[in-house]
Coordinates of N, CA and C in Angstrom, one line a residue:
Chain A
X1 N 101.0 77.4 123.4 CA 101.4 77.4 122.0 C 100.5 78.1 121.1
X2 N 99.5 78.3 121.3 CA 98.5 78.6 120.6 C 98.4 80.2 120.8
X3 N 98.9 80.7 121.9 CA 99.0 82.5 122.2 C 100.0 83.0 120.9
X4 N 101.4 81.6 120.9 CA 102.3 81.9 120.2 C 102.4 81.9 119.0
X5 N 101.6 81.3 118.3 CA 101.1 81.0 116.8 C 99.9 82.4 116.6
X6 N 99.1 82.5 117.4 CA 98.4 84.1 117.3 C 99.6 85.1 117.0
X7 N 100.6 85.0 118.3 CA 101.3 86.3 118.4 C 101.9 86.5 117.2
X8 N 102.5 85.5 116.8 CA 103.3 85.7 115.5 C 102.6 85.9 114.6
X9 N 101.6 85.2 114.4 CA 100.3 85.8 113.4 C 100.1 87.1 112.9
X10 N 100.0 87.6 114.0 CA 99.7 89.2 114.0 C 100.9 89.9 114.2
X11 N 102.0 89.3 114.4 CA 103.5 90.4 113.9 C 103.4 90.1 112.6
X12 N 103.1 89.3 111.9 CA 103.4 89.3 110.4 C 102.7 90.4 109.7
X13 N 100.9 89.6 110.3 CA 100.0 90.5 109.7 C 100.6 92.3 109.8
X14 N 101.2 93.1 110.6 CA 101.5 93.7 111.2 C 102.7 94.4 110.0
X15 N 103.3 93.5 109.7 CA 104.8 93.5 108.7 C 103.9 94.0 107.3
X16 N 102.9 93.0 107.0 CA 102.0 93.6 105.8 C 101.2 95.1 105.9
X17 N 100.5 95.2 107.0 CA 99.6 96.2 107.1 C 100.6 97.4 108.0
X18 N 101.2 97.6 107.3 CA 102.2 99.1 107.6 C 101.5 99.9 107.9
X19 N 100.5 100.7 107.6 CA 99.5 101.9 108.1 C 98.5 101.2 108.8
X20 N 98.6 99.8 109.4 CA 97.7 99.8 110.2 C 95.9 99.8 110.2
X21 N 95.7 99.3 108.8 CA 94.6 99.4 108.3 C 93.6 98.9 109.2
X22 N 94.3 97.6 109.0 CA 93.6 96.4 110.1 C 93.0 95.3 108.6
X23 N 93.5 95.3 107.7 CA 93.4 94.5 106.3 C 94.6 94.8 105.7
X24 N 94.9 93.9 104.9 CA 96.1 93.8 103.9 C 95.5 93.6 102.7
X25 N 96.2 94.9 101.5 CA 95.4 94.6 100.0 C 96.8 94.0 99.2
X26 N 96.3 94.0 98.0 CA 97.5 93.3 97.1 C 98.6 94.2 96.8
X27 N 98.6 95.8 97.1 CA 99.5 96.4 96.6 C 100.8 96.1 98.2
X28 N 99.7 96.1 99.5 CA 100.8 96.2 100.7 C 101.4 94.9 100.6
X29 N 101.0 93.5 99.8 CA 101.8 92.5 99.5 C 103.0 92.8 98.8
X30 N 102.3 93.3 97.7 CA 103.6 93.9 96.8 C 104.6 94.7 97.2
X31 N 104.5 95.4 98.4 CA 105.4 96.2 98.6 C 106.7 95.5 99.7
X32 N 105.9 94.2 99.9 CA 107.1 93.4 100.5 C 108.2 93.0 99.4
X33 N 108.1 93.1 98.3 CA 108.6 92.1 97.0 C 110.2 92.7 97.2
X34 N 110.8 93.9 98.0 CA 112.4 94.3 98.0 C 113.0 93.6 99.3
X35 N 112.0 93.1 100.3 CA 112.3 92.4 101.5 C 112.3 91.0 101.6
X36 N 111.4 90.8 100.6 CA 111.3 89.1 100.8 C 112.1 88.5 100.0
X37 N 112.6 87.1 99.6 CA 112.8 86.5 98.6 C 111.9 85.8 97.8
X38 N 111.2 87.0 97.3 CA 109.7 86.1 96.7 C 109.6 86.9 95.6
X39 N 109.1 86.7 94.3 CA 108.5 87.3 92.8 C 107.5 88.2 93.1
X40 N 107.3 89.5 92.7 CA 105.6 89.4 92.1 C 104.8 88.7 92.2
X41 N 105.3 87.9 91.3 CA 103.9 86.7 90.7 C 103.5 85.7 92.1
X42 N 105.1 85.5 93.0 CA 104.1 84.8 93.9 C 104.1 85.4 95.4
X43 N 104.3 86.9 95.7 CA 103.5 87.4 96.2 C 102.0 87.3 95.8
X44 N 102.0 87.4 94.9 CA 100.3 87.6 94.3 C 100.0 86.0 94.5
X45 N 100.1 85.3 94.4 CA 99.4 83.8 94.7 C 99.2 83.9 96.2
X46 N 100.7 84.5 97.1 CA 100.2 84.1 98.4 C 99.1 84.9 98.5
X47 N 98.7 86.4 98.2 CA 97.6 86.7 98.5 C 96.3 86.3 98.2
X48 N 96.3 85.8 97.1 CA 95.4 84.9 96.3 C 95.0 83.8 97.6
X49 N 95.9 83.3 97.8 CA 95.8 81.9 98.3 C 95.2 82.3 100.1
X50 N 95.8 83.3 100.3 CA 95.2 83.9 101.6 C 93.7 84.3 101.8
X51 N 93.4 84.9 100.8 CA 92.5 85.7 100.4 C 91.1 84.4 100.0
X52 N 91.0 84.2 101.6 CA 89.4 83.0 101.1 C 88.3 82.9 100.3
X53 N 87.8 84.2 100.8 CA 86.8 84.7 100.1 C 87.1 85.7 98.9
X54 N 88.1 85.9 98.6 CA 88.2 86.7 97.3 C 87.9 88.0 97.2
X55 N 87.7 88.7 98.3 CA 87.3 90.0 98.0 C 87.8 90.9 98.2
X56 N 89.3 90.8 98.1 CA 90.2 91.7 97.7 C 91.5 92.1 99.0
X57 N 90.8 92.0 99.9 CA 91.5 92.0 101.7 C 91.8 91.0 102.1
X58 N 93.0 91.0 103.0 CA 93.0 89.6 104.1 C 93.1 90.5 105.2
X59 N 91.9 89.8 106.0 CA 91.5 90.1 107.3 C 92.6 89.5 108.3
X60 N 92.9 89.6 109.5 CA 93.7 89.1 110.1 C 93.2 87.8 110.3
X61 N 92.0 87.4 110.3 CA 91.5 85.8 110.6 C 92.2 85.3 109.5
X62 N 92.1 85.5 108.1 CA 92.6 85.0 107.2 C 94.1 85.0 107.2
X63 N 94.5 85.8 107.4 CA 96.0 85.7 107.5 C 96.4 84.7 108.8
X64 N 95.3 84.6 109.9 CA 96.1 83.7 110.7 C 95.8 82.2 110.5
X65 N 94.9 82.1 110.0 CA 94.2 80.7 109.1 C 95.4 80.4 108.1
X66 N 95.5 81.0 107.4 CA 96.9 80.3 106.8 C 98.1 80.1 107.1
X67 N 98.6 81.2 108.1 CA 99.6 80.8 109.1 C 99.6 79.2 109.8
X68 N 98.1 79.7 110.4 CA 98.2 78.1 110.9 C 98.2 76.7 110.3
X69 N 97.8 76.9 108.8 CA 97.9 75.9 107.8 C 99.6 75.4 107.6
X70 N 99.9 76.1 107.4 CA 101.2 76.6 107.3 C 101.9 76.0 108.5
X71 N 101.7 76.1 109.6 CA 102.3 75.3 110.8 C 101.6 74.1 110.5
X72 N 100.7 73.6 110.6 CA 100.4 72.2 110.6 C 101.0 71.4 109.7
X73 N 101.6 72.3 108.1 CA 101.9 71.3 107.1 C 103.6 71.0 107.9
X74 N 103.8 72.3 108.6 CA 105.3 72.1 108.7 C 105.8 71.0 109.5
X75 N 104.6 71.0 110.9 CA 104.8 69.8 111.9 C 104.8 68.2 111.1
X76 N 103.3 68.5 110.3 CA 103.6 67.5 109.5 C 104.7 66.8 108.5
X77 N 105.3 67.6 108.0 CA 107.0 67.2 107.8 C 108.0 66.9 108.6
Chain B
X1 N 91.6 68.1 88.3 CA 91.0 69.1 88.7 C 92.2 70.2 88.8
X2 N 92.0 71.1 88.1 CA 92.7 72.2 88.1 C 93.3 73.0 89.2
X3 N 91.9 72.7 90.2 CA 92.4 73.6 91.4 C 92.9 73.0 92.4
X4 N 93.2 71.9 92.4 CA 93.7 70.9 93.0 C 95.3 71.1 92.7
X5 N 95.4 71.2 91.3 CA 96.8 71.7 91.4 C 97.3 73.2 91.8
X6 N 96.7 74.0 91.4 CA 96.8 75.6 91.7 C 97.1 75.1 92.8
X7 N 96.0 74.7 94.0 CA 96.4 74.8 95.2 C 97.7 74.2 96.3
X8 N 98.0 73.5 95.1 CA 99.2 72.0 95.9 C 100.6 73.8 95.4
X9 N 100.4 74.1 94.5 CA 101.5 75.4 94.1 C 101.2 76.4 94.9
X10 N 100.3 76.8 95.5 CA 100.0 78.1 96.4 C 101.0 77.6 97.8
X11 N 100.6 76.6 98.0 CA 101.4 75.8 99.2 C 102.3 76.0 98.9
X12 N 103.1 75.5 98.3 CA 104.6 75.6 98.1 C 105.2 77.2 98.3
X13 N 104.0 78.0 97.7 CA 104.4 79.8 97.8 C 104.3 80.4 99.5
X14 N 103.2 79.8 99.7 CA 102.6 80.0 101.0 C 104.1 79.6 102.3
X15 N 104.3 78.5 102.2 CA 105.4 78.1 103.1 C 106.8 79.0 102.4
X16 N 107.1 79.1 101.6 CA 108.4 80.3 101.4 C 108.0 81.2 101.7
X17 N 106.9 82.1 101.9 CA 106.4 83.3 102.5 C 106.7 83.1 103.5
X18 N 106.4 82.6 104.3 CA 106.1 82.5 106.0 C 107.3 82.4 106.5
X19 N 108.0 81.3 106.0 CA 109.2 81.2 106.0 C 110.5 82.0 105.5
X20 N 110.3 82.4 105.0 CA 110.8 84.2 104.8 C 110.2 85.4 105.9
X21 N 109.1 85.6 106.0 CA 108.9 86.1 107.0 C 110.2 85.8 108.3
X22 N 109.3 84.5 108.9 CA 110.1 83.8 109.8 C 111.8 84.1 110.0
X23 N 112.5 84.2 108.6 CA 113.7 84.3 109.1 C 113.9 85.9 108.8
X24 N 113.1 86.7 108.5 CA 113.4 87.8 108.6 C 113.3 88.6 110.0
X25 N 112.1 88.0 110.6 CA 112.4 88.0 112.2 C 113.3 87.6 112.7
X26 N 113.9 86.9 112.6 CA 114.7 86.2 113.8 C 116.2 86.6 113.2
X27 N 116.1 87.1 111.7 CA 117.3 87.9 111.4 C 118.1 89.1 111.5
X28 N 116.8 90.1 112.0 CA 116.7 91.2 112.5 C 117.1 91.4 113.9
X29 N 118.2 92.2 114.2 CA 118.5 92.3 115.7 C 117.1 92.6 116.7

């Protein structure tokens, strides 16, 4: 289960980081804002909220760290 | 504590992300 929560992890990350950077900044969040059903405003929280250390990137650890937050809150419901 | 709430609302954003994600995968042939 744990391959599977990576794999998806990194299709997402993947979905954000379109050129492949190997980081996600706030504009490649924003550029999800015509695909998702999400605002601006909380695209920019999720990256906020992704974004541990604040310095501007989500590394894929970080993005899979919240993923997996994110699964734990869900099992927990 | 402020951030205590900020955070309890990121959550809430956090899980419609994903979950949007999520069904945009599985919505896509």
């Amino acid at each position: 289960p744990e391959l599977t929560v990576l794999g998806k992890a990194q299709e997402f990350f993947q979905i954000c980081d379109l050129e492949d950077k190997g980081f996600v900044t706030r504009q490649d969040m924003q550029r999800l804002h015509p695909e998702l059903p999400l605002s601006l405003e909380e695209l920019e929280k999720v990256f906020v909220t992704l974004d541990a250390d604040g310095n501007g990137s989500l590394t894929p650890k970080e993005f899979i760290t919240g993923f997996s937050q994110f699964l734990l809150e869900q099992i927990a419901l | 504590d402020p951030n205590m709430k900020a955070g309890a609302t990121s959550e809430g954003v956090l899980a419609n992300f994903f979950n949007s994600l999520l069904s945009k995968k599985t919505g896509s042939p």
